[in-house]
mmCIF file of C-alpha atoms and ligand atoms in Angstrom:
data_model
loop_
_atom_site.group_PDB
_atom_site.id
_atom_site.type_symbol
_atom_site.label_atom_id
_atom_site.label_comp_id
_atom_site.label_asym_id
_atom_site.label_seq_id
_atom_site.Cartn_x
_atom_site.Cartn_y
_atom_site.Cartn_z
ATOM 1 C CA MET C 1000 28.744 1.029 1.073
ATOM 2 C CA LYS C 1001 26.066 3.473 2.465
ATOM 3 C CA VAL C 1002 22.802 2.448 4.154
ATOM 4 C CA PRO C 1003 20.246 5.361 4.654
ATOM 5 C CA ILE C 1004 17.545 4.881 7.094
ATOM 6 C CA LEU C 1005 15.221 6.268 4.639
ATOM 7 C CA ASP C 1006 15.397 7.431 1.146
ATOM 8 C CA LEU C 1007 12.340 8.549 -0.681
ATOM 9 C CA LYS C 1008 13.966 8.834 -4.357
ATOM 10 C CA PRO C 1009 14.098 4.613 -5.150
ATOM 11 C CA ALA C 1010 10.221 4.632 -4.640
ATOM 12 C CA TYR C 1011 9.744 7.556 -6.984
ATOM 13 C CA ASP C 1012 12.080 5.767 -9.446
ATOM 14 C CA GLU C 1013 10.273 2.695 -9.358
ATOM 15 C CA LEU C 1014 6.710 4.229 -9.350
ATOM 16 C CA ARG C 1015 7.638 7.422 -11.637
ATOM 17 C CA ALA C 1016 4.910 6.775 -14.282
ATOM 18 C CA GLU C 1017 2.123 6.158 -11.834
ATOM 19 C CA LEU C 1018 3.075 9.242 -9.615
ATOM 20 C CA ASP C 1019 3.581 11.472 -12.327
ATOM 21 C CA ALA C 1020 0.171 10.559 -13.840
ATOM 22 C CA ALA C 1021 -1.388 11.076 -10.250
ATOM 23 C CA TYR C 1022 0.073 14.738 -10.267
ATOM 24 C CA HIS C 1023 -1.100 15.463 -13.818
ATOM 25 C CA ARG C 1024 -4.510 13.897 -13.155
ATOM 26 C CA VAL C 1025 -4.898 16.344 -10.196
ATOM 27 C CA MET C 1026 -3.400 19.416 -11.876
ATOM 28 C CA GLU C 1027 -5.715 18.922 -15.063
ATOM 29 C CA SER C 1028 -8.843 18.591 -12.910
ATOM 30 C CA GLY C 1029 -8.307 22.106 -11.496
ATOM 31 C CA TRP C 1030 -9.740 20.552 -7.988
ATOM 32 C CA VAL C 1031 -7.544 19.952 -5.001
ATOM 33 C CA LEU C 1032 -9.685 19.424 -1.711
ATOM 34 C CA LEU C 1033 -12.505 17.133 -1.003
ATOM 35 C CA GLY C 1034 -13.013 15.666 -4.451
ATOM 36 C CA LYS C 1035 -12.830 12.355 -6.569
ATOM 37 C CA GLU C 1036 -9.274 11.397 -5.679
ATOM 38 C CA LEU C 1037 -9.952 11.297 -1.977
ATOM 39 C CA GLU C 1038 -13.439 9.578 -2.491
ATOM 40 C CA ALA C 1039 -11.783 6.901 -4.656
ATOM 41 C CA PHE C 1040 -8.658 6.398 -2.348
ATOM 42 C CA GLU C 1041 -11.124 6.216 0.567
ATOM 43 C CA ALA C 1042 -12.947 3.493 -1.122
ATOM 44 C CA GLU C 1043 -9.879 1.591 -2.304
ATOM 45 C CA TYR C 1044 -8.033 2.064 1.222
ATOM 46 C CA ALA C 1045 -11.371 0.606 2.885
ATOM 47 C CA ALA C 1046 -11.437 -2.312 0.650
ATOM 48 C CA SER C 1047 -7.748 -3.268 1.140
ATOM 49 C CA VAL C 1048 -8.154 -3.077 4.955
ATOM 50 C CA GLY C 1049 -11.499 -4.919 4.803
ATOM 51 C CA VAL C 1050 -13.578 -2.306 6.506
ATOM 52 C CA GLY C 1051 -16.830 -0.391 5.656
ATOM 53 C CA HIS C 1052 -15.367 3.103 5.847
ATOM 54 C CA CYS C 1053 -12.329 5.183 5.500
ATOM 55 C CA ILE C 1054 -12.119 8.732 6.038
ATOM 56 C CA GLY C 1055 -9.153 10.814 4.875
ATOM 57 C CA VAL C 1056 -7.875 13.336 7.304
ATOM 58 C CA ALA C 1057 -4.710 15.752 7.501
ATOM 59 C CA ASN C 1058 -2.583 13.324 9.519
ATOM 60 C CA GLY C 1059 -2.474 10.352 12.121
ATOM 61 C CA LEU C 1060 -2.542 12.475 15.089
ATOM 62 C CA GLU C 1061 -5.924 14.098 14.114
ATOM 63 C CA ALA C 1062 -7.296 11.133 12.853
ATOM 64 C CA MET C 1063 -7.123 9.694 16.563
ATOM 65 C CA GLN C 1064 -8.177 12.941 18.006
ATOM 66 C CA LEU C 1065 -11.077 13.254 15.571
ATOM 67 C CA VAL C 1066 -12.254 9.757 16.776
ATOM 68 C CA LEU C 1067 -12.115 10.587 20.448
ATOM 69 C CA MET C 1068 -14.021 13.883 19.684
ATOM 70 C CA ALA C 1069 -16.757 11.868 17.599
ATOM 71 C CA ILE C 1070 -17.141 9.423 20.552
ATOM 72 C CA GLY C 1071 -17.324 12.360 23.156
ATOM 73 C CA VAL C 1072 -14.192 11.697 25.128
ATOM 74 C CA GLY C 1073 -13.406 14.786 27.044
ATOM 75 C CA PRO C 1074 -12.469 16.493 30.230
ATOM 76 C CA GLY C 1075 -12.703 14.086 33.323
ATOM 77 C CA ASP C 1076 -12.339 10.987 30.926
ATOM 78 C CA GLU C 1077 -9.527 8.656 30.866
ATOM 79 C CA VAL C 1078 -7.849 6.845 27.900
ATOM 80 C CA ILE C 1079 -5.143 3.834 28.456
ATOM 81 C CA VAL C 1080 -2.348 4.413 25.834
ATOM 82 C CA PRO C 1081 1.156 2.526 25.677
ATOM 83 C CA SER C 1082 3.809 3.550 28.038
ATOM 84 C CA HIS C 1083 6.313 2.820 25.587
ATOM 85 C CA GLY C 1084 5.845 4.305 22.160
ATOM 86 C CA TYR C 1085 5.195 7.544 20.114
ATOM 87 C CA ILE C 1086 3.998 10.823 21.801
ATOM 88 C CA ALA C 1087 1.420 11.351 19.045
ATOM 89 C CA THR C 1088 -0.893 8.714 20.770
ATOM 90 C CA TRP C 1089 -0.877 10.333 23.728
ATOM 91 C CA LEU C 1090 -1.260 13.947 22.264
ATOM 92 C CA ALA C 1091 -4.558 12.932 20.715
ATOM 93 C CA VAL C 1092 -6.044 12.175 24.269
ATOM 94 C CA THR C 1093 -4.695 15.173 25.606
ATOM 95 C CA HIS C 1094 -5.982 17.346 22.981
ATOM 96 C CA VAL C 1095 -9.573 16.340 23.451
ATOM 97 C CA GLY C 1096 -9.252 17.330 27.194
ATOM 98 C CA ALA C 1097 -8.946 13.501 28.570
ATOM 99 C CA ARG C 1098 -6.105 12.142 30.664
ATOM 100 C CA PRO C 1099 -3.648 9.559 29.109
ATOM 101 C CA VAL C 1100 -3.070 6.466 31.296
ATOM 102 C CA PRO C 1101 -0.049 4.560 30.601
ATOM 103 C CA CYS C 1102 -0.018 1.022 30.257
ATOM 104 C CA GLU C 1103 3.565 -0.888 30.268
ATOM 105 C CA PRO C 1104 4.488 -3.051 27.319
ATOM 106 C CA ASP C 1105 4.670 -6.867 26.999
ATOM 107 C CA PRO C 1106 8.517 -7.402 27.373
ATOM 108 C CA LEU C 1107 8.633 -9.737 24.619
ATOM 109 C CA THR C 1108 7.062 -7.750 21.825
ATOM 110 C CA TYR C 1109 7.070 -4.190 23.446
ATOM 111 C CA ASN C 1110 3.321 -3.595 22.597
ATOM 112 C CA LEU C 1111 0.953 -2.825 25.285
ATOM 113 C CA ASP C 1112 0.567 -5.559 27.734
ATOM 114 C CA PRO C 1113 -3.177 -6.802 28.167
ATOM 115 C CA ALA C 1114 -2.449 -8.706 31.406
ATOM 116 C CA ARG C 1115 -1.888 -5.045 32.840
ATOM 117 C CA LEU C 1116 -5.068 -3.541 31.708
ATOM 118 C CA ALA C 1117 -7.682 -4.876 34.108
ATOM 119 C CA ALA C 1118 -5.660 -2.702 37.121
ATOM 120 C CA LEU C 1119 -5.771 0.315 35.022
ATOM 121 C CA ILE C 1120 -9.747 0.505 34.140
ATOM 122 C CA THR C 1121 -11.748 2.828 36.124
ATOM 123 C CA LEU C 1122 -15.324 4.184 35.856
ATOM 124 C CA ARG C 1123 -13.534 7.054 33.816
ATOM 125 C CA THR C 1124 -11.949 4.699 31.273
ATOM 126 C CA LYS C 1125 -13.615 5.543 27.812
ATOM 127 C CA ALA C 1126 -11.083 4.060 25.477
ATOM 128 C CA ILE C 1127 -8.104 1.878 25.110
ATOM 129 C CA LEU C 1128 -5.941 3.074 22.357
ATOM 130 C CA PRO C 1129 -2.857 0.247 21.755
ATOM 131 C CA ILE C 1130 -0.337 1.024 19.055
ATOM 132 C CA HIS C 1131 0.648 -1.681 16.785
ATOM 133 C CA LEU C 1132 4.125 -0.693 17.189
ATOM 134 C CA TYR C 1133 7.121 -1.372 14.680
ATOM 135 C CA GLY C 1134 4.514 -2.932 12.275
ATOM 136 C CA GLN C 1135 3.587 -5.769 14.420
ATOM 137 C CA THR C 1136 -0.118 -5.771 15.896
ATOM 138 C CA ALA C 1137 -0.506 -5.343 19.680
ATOM 139 C CA ASN C 1138 -2.456 -8.558 21.390
ATOM 140 C CA ILE C 1139 -5.688 -7.092 20.057
ATOM 141 C CA ALA C 1140 -7.781 -10.325 20.870
ATOM 142 C CA ALA C 1141 -6.918 -10.011 24.451
ATOM 143 C CA ILE C 1142 -7.424 -6.253 24.565
ATOM 144 C CA THR C 1143 -10.773 -6.473 22.766
ATOM 145 C CA THR C 1144 -11.925 -9.084 25.042
ATOM 146 C CA ILE C 1145 -11.176 -6.966 28.040
ATOM 147 C CA ALA C 1146 -12.627 -3.843 26.486
ATOM 148 C CA ALA C 1147 -15.992 -5.638 25.691
ATOM 149 C CA ARG C 1148 -16.327 -6.732 29.303
ATOM 150 C CA HIS C 1149 -16.253 -3.199 30.296
ATOM 151 C CA ASP C 1150 -17.946 -1.495 27.271
ATOM 152 C CA ILE C 1151 -14.779 0.345 26.203
ATOM 153 C CA PHE C 1152 -13.932 1.681 22.713
ATOM 154 C CA VAL C 1153 -10.829 0.332 21.253
ATOM 155 C CA LEU C 1154 -9.106 2.693 18.669
ATOM 156 C CA GLU C 1155 -5.957 1.211 17.071
ATOM 157 C CA ASP C 1156 -3.186 3.164 16.385
ATOM 158 C CA ALA C 1157 -2.320 1.743 13.096
ATOM 159 C CA ALA C 1158 0.131 4.243 11.960
ATOM 160 C CA GLN C 1159 2.953 1.737 11.529
ATOM 161 C CA SER C 1160 0.971 -1.364 10.466
ATOM 162 C CA HIS C 1161 -0.409 -1.001 6.972
ATOM 163 C CA GLY C 1162 -1.048 -4.418 5.976
ATOM 164 C CA ALA C 1163 -0.130 -6.265 9.148
ATOM 165 C CA ARG C 1164 -2.418 -8.938 10.323
ATOM 166 C CA SER C 1165 -3.557 -10.766 13.450
ATOM 167 C CA TYR C 1166 -5.098 -14.047 13.248
ATOM 168 C CA GLY C 1167 -5.268 -13.025 9.327
ATOM 169 C CA ARG C 1168 -7.265 -9.853 10.076
ATOM 170 C CA GLN C 1169 -5.841 -6.624 9.169
ATOM 171 C CA ALA C 1170 -4.525 -3.942 11.420
ATOM 172 C CA GLY C 1171 -7.030 -0.916 10.923
ATOM 173 C CA ALA C 1172 -10.013 -3.545 11.166
ATOM 174 C CA LEU C 1173 -9.333 -4.988 14.568
ATOM 175 C CA GLY C 1174 -10.829 -2.385 16.896
ATOM 176 C CA ASP C 1175 -13.993 -0.042 16.752
ATOM 177 C CA ALA C 1176 -11.941 2.099 14.632
ATOM 178 C CA ALA C 1177 -8.424 3.070 13.892
ATOM 179 C CA GLY C 1178 -6.147 6.077 13.063
ATOM 180 C CA VAL C 1179 -3.747 5.571 10.217
ATOM 181 C CA SER C 1180 -0.821 7.796 9.032
ATOM 182 C CA PHE C 1181 0.422 8.223 5.945
ATOM 183 C CA TYR C 1182 3.335 10.248 6.864
ATOM 184 C CA PRO C 1183 6.180 9.817 4.182
ATOM 185 C CA SER C 1184 8.276 7.218 6.013
ATOM 186 C CA LYS C 1185 5.289 4.937 6.785
ATOM 187 C CA ASN C 1186 4.878 1.696 5.109
ATOM 188 C CA LEU C 1187 2.168 3.513 3.023
ATOM 189 C CA GLY C 1188 3.337 7.073 2.754
ATOM 190 C CA ALA C 1189 1.977 10.019 1.181
ATOM 191 C CA LEU C 1190 4.556 12.760 -0.184
ATOM 192 C CA ALA C 1191 3.485 15.140 2.710
ATOM 193 C CA ASP C 1192 1.512 14.604 5.932
ATOM 194 C CA ALA C 1193 -1.765 12.781 5.396
ATOM 195 C CA GLY C 1194 -4.013 10.423 7.403
ATOM 196 C CA ALA C 1195 -7.018 8.291 7.912
ATOM 197 C CA VAL C 1196 -9.726 6.985 10.170
ATOM 198 C CA THR C 1197 -10.977 3.266 9.265
ATOM 199 C CA THR C 1198 -14.059 1.798 10.747
ATOM 200 C CA ASN C 1199 -17.197 -0.379 10.297
ATOM 201 C CA ASP C 1200 -19.471 1.917 12.101
ATOM 202 C CA PRO C 1201 -21.458 4.026 9.473
ATOM 203 C CA GLU C 1202 -22.684 6.651 12.064
ATOM 204 C CA LEU C 1203 -19.131 7.445 13.432
ATOM 205 C CA ALA C 1204 -17.859 7.627 9.792
ATOM 206 C CA ASP C 1205 -20.584 10.228 8.828
ATOM 207 C CA LYS C 1206 -19.711 12.282 11.943
ATOM 208 C CA LEU C 1207 -16.039 12.084 11.220
ATOM 209 C CA ARG C 1208 -16.893 13.524 7.557
ATOM 210 C CA HIS C 1209 -18.391 16.404 9.293
ATOM 211 C CA LEU C 1210 -15.564 16.856 11.868
ATOM 212 C CA ARG C 1211 -12.853 16.879 9.637
ATOM 213 C CA ASN C 1212 -14.406 19.774 7.798
ATOM 214 C CA TYR C 1213 -15.169 22.228 10.515
ATOM 215 C CA GLY C 1214 -18.265 20.205 11.437
ATOM 216 C CA SER C 1215 -20.020 20.676 8.077
ATOM 217 C CA LYS C 1216 -20.891 18.456 5.151
ATOM 218 C CA VAL C 1217 -23.245 21.088 3.446
ATOM 219 C CA ARG C 1218 -21.365 24.387 3.258
ATOM 220 C CA TYR C 1219 -21.933 26.960 6.006
ATOM 221 C CA HIS C 1220 -24.206 24.260 7.720
ATOM 222 C CA ASN C 1221 -22.214 23.505 10.790
ATOM 223 C CA GLU C 1222 -23.205 20.418 12.883
ATOM 224 C CA TYR C 1223 -20.592 20.070 15.274
ATOM 225 C CA LEU C 1224 -17.113 21.808 16.489
ATOM 226 C CA GLY C 1225 -15.109 20.612 14.071
ATOM 227 C CA LEU C 1226 -11.263 20.870 12.848
ATOM 228 C CA ASN C 1227 -9.938 21.690 9.436
ATOM 229 C CA SER C 1228 -8.234 18.326 8.976
ATOM 230 C CA ARG C 1229 -8.422 17.034 5.237
ATOM 231 C CA LEU C 1230 -6.499 14.600 2.981
ATOM 232 C CA SER C 1231 -5.615 16.601 -0.108
ATOM 233 C CA GLU C 1232 -6.764 15.555 -3.549
ATOM 234 C CA LEU C 1233 -2.727 15.437 -4.681
ATOM 235 C CA GLN C 1234 -1.684 13.174 -1.590
ATOM 236 C CA ALA C 1235 -4.599 11.104 -2.043
ATOM 237 C CA ALA C 1236 -3.764 10.627 -5.864
ATOM 238 C CA PHE C 1237 -0.387 9.761 -4.854
ATOM 239 C CA LEU C 1238 -1.532 7.220 -2.202
ATOM 240 C CA ARG C 1239 -3.700 5.623 -4.746
ATOM 241 C CA ALA C 1240 -0.547 5.205 -6.974
ATOM 242 C CA LYS C 1241 1.093 3.415 -4.319
ATOM 243 C CA LEU C 1242 -1.573 1.333 -2.456
ATOM 244 C CA PRO C 1243 -1.322 -1.339 -5.271
ATOM 245 C CA HIS C 1244 2.219 -1.772 -4.352
ATOM 246 C CA LEU C 1245 1.933 -1.976 -0.733
ATOM 247 C CA ALA C 1246 1.621 -5.734 -0.342
ATOM 248 C CA ALA C 1247 4.594 -6.480 -2.324
ATOM 249 C CA TRP C 1248 6.763 -3.813 -0.577
ATOM 250 C CA ASN C 1249 5.610 -5.390 2.541
ATOM 251 C CA SER C 1250 6.953 -8.568 1.286
ATOM 252 C CA ARG C 1251 10.310 -7.274 0.644
ATOM 253 C CA ARG C 1252 10.599 -6.051 4.035
ATOM 254 C CA VAL C 1253 9.529 -9.441 5.472
ATOM 255 C CA VAL C 1254 12.346 -11.145 3.249
ATOM 256 C CA LEU C 1255 14.986 -8.601 4.919
ATOM 257 C CA ALA C 1256 13.769 -9.075 8.202
ATOM 258 C CA ALA C 1257 14.308 -12.811 8.211
ATOM 259 C CA ARG C 1258 17.843 -12.026 6.709
ATOM 260 C CA TYR C 1259 18.308 -9.774 9.771
ATOM 261 C CA LEU C 1260 17.044 -12.503 12.398
ATOM 262 C CA GLU C 1261 19.317 -15.167 10.857
ATOM 263 C CA GLN C 1262 22.340 -13.193 10.667
ATOM 264 C CA LEU C 1263 22.163 -11.634 14.012
ATOM 265 C CA HIS C 1264 21.001 -14.597 15.959
ATOM 266 C CA GLY C 1265 23.036 -14.879 19.074
ATOM 267 C CA VAL C 1266 25.320 -12.013 18.332
ATOM 268 C CA GLY C 1267 26.332 -10.106 21.599
ATOM 269 C CA ASP C 1268 23.937 -9.057 24.049
ATOM 270 C CA LEU C 1269 21.396 -8.417 21.249
ATOM 271 C CA THR C 1270 17.590 -8.993 21.803
ATOM 272 C CA LEU C 1271 16.152 -9.559 18.482
ATOM 273 C CA PRO C 1272 12.072 -8.949 17.770
ATOM 274 C CA HIS C 1273 9.722 -11.545 18.828
ATOM 275 C CA VAL C 1274 6.705 -12.546 16.475
ATOM 276 C CA PRO C 1275 3.922 -14.403 18.349
ATOM 277 C CA ASP C 1276 2.445 -17.326 16.013
ATOM 278 C CA TRP C 1277 -0.774 -15.470 15.298
ATOM 279 C CA ALA C 1278 0.966 -12.184 14.375
ATOM 280 C CA GLU C 1279 2.058 -11.066 10.583
ATOM 281 C CA PRO C 1280 4.062 -8.175 11.002
ATOM 282 C CA VAL C 1281 4.857 -5.711 8.185
ATOM 283 C CA TRP C 1282 8.267 -4.446 9.611
ATOM 284 C CA HIS C 1283 8.024 -0.679 9.620
ATOM 285 C CA LEU C 1284 11.000 -0.870 11.852
ATOM 286 C CA PHE C 1285 13.420 -3.544 12.720
ATOM 287 C CA VAL C 1286 14.117 -2.936 16.266
ATOM 288 C CA VAL C 1287 16.863 -4.571 18.433
ATOM 289 C CA ARG C 1288 17.769 -3.976 22.075
ATOM 290 C CA THR C 1289 21.126 -3.948 23.583
ATOM 291 C CA ALA C 1290 22.879 -2.436 26.680
ATOM 292 C CA HIS C 1291 25.531 -0.889 24.434
ATOM 293 C CA ARG C 1292 22.947 0.963 22.206
ATOM 294 C CA ASP C 1293 24.554 4.369 22.242
ATOM 295 C CA ALA C 1294 28.138 2.754 21.250
ATOM 296 C CA LEU C 1295 26.640 0.647 18.407
ATOM 297 C CA LEU C 1296 24.617 3.438 17.138
ATOM 298 C CA ALA C 1297 27.824 5.306 16.771
ATOM 299 C CA HIS C 1298 29.588 2.593 15.310
ATOM 300 C CA LEU C 1299 27.034 2.128 12.700
ATOM 301 C CA ALA C 1300 26.981 5.675 11.649
ATOM 302 C CA ALA C 1301 30.782 5.691 11.477
ATOM 303 C CA HIS C 1302 30.140 2.835 8.804
ATOM 304 C CA GLY C 1303 27.654 4.977 7.083
ATOM 305 C CA ILE C 1304 24.902 3.084 8.228
ATOM 306 C CA GLY C 1305 21.831 5.158 9.379
ATOM 307 C CA ALA C 1306 20.025 3.689 12.505
ATOM 308 C CA GLY C 1307 17.391 5.228 14.597
ATOM 309 C CA ILE C 1308 16.065 5.186 18.225
ATOM 310 C CA HIS C 1309 12.391 4.878 18.483
ATOM 311 C CA TYR C 1310 12.063 6.283 21.013
ATOM 312 C CA PRO C 1311 14.666 7.991 23.119
ATOM 313 C CA ILE C 1312 12.654 9.589 25.689
ATOM 314 C CA PRO C 1313 9.304 7.765 26.930
ATOM 315 C CA PRO C 1314 6.158 10.307 26.659
ATOM 316 C CA HIS C 1315 5.913 10.519 30.568
ATOM 317 C CA LEU C 1316 9.456 12.012 31.112
ATOM 318 C CA SER C 1317 9.033 14.522 27.754
ATOM 319 C CA ASN C 1318 9.308 18.143 28.909
ATOM 320 C CA ALA C 1319 5.817 18.456 27.437
ATOM 321 C CA TYR C 1320 4.189 16.209 29.767
ATOM 322 C CA ALA C 1321 6.133 17.741 32.790
ATOM 323 C CA PRO C 1322 2.931 19.344 34.366
ATOM 324 C CA ALA C 1323 1.461 16.273 34.474
ATOM 325 C CA GLY C 1324 3.917 15.110 37.185
ATOM 326 C CA TRP C 1325 5.253 11.876 36.279
ATOM 327 C CA LYS C 1326 8.593 10.995 37.324
ATOM 328 C CA ARG C 1327 11.575 8.843 36.584
ATOM 329 C CA GLY C 1328 10.787 5.407 37.709
ATOM 330 C CA ASP C 1329 7.029 5.336 37.164
ATOM 331 C CA PHE C 1330 7.198 3.287 34.121
ATOM 332 C CA PRO C 1331 10.261 1.192 34.402
ATOM 333 C CA LEU C 1332 9.955 -0.871 31.268
ATOM 334 C CA ALA C 1333 9.206 2.201 29.106
ATOM 335 C CA GLU C 1334 12.282 3.888 30.416
ATOM 336 C CA ARG C 1335 14.636 0.903 30.278
ATOM 337 C CA TYR C 1336 13.626 0.381 26.360
ATOM 338 C CA ALA C 1337 14.034 4.132 25.384
ATOM 339 C CA ASN C 1338 17.777 3.604 26.625
ATOM 340 C CA GLU C 1339 17.943 0.385 24.870
ATOM 341 C CA VAL C 1340 15.999 0.189 21.622
ATOM 342 C CA LEU C 1341 17.903 0.639 18.223
ATOM 343 C CA SER C 1342 15.949 0.452 14.965
ATOM 344 C CA LEU C 1343 18.218 -0.848 12.167
ATOM 345 C CA PRO C 1344 17.465 0.032 8.252
ATOM 346 C CA ILE C 1345 14.559 -1.736 6.661
ATOM 347 C CA GLY C 1346 12.571 -0.664 3.705
ATOM 348 C CA PRO C 1347 11.442 -2.056 0.386
ATOM 349 C CA HIS C 1348 14.302 -0.532 -1.475
ATOM 350 C CA HIS C 1349 17.045 -1.735 0.816
ATOM 351 C CA THR C 1350 19.140 -4.551 -1.053
ATOM 352 C CA ALA C 1351 20.172 -7.920 0.636
ATOM 353 C CA GLU C 1352 23.683 -6.585 0.232
ATOM 354 C CA GLN C 1353 22.961 -3.708 2.451
ATOM 355 C CA ILE C 1354 21.494 -5.766 5.034
ATOM 356 C CA ASP C 1355 24.513 -8.296 5.085
ATOM 357 C CA PHE C 1356 26.717 -5.234 5.380
ATOM 358 C CA VAL C 1357 24.673 -3.807 8.555
ATOM 359 C CA CYS C 1358 24.748 -7.394 10.020
ATOM 360 C CA GLU C 1359 28.507 -7.768 9.351
ATOM 361 C CA THR C 1360 29.115 -4.225 10.872
ATOM 362 C CA VAL C 1361 27.025 -5.090 13.900
ATOM 363 C CA ARG C 1362 28.981 -8.533 14.531
ATOM 364 C CA GLU C 1363 32.220 -6.355 14.275
ATOM 365 C CA PHE C 1364 31.157 -4.205 16.958
ATOM 366 C CA PHE C 1365 30.383 -7.018 19.337
ATOM 367 C CA ARG C 1366 33.730 -9.114 18.127
ATOM 368 C CA LYS C 1367 35.729 -5.870 19.273
ATOM 369 C CA LYS C 1368 34.071 -5.543 22.669
HETATM 370 C C1 LIG X 1970 3.776 8.385 12.771
HETATM 371 C C2 LIG X 1970 2.738 7.974 14.073
HETATM 372 C C3 LIG X 1970 1.838 8.925 14.471
HETATM 373 C C4 LIG X 1970 1.634 10.131 13.960
HETATM 374 O O1 LIG X 1970 1.179 10.332 12.897
HETATM 375 P P1 LIG X 1970 1.334 11.875 12.005
HETATM 376 O O2 LIG X 1970 0.602 11.513 10.481
HETATM 377 O O3 LIG X 1970 2.578 12.079 11.874
HETATM 378 O O4 LIG X 1970 0.539 12.729 12.763
HETATM 379 C C5 LIG X 1970 1.048 8.271 15.574
HETATM 380 N N1 LIG X 1970 1.245 7.184 16.170
HETATM 381 C C6 LIG X 1970 2.435 6.459 15.750
HETATM 382 C C7 LIG X 1970 2.840 5.232 16.373
HETATM 383 C C8 LIG X 1970 3.285 6.771 14.600
HETATM 384 O O5 LIG X 1970 4.461 6.040 14.205
#
């Protein structure tokens, strides 16, 4: 049995009629950018998240960068980001000229630890950028309480959390704005790069509609110094075809995650994911932790199982951030998790038999130790 970490073909097999129809609709329309498909997707996605506005952009990184541009974050400003997470979140801050200020994770959930926030806030702090990592919302209730006290903007990184909930409210509707990615591997994925911003703020939404299109809404009338960051008609049409299936696909992930949690309980030194009672994760990734991570990864690979590491190098130790001067030991939790986390395969098209095979292969690894 082979268990790939990601395979896009079964999704096409399931939605062939809808995706083919989407393709033909766009080809027949003769219109490929900033048209009816994008407008319709923006309305449908905003409604599904429960926000007033969705602005389609080229990818998740630029979604966050554009929000920071729109609210005027720039040189001399600081934005608090998770020390444990994906580098794109940091890059959005760096690309507007501001400084990422890393915050260590809560050891149970790996999400930004609100208890450490107060110590990091300065007069320069303009925004907090929590990631809803692995498909589970950060402790946004605690984060927004602290942010409100200091009048700081909360920008969610909702790239891994389409449909996830905190106290019943959806990721993407929990802060002042959210950056979303529709990279093909995400829970809601396009068939190329794509992204969006969600927000309830109509002025911010209007500014973002300019900023994604060279700063103009009326051609050749440029109000701001914008980017070229647009979500194409074709990708919007594909996303419209997939969006109605997101909830069912997330439910399948929830069922498989429960299977993992049951079968891997008490196995070896594995730390399993922790779900607070207010959180409803959508299991973008199923991440376990072990001191024997690299050997387990090799064992799984030898048995045809595609596992992953999210992520092997914390951003502060990446070569890209070397000029910022961080060093080993600066963020010990992030550094430790980078050495210990392992993502087991989970997706709407994995079968229960595949998950059982992964669990048996993991148990076999620890039996032999
Ligand atoms: C995928 C991802 C991004 C970046 O999204 P792109 O669309 O690839 O630019 C940012 N943050 C997190 C947490 C992600 O998983």
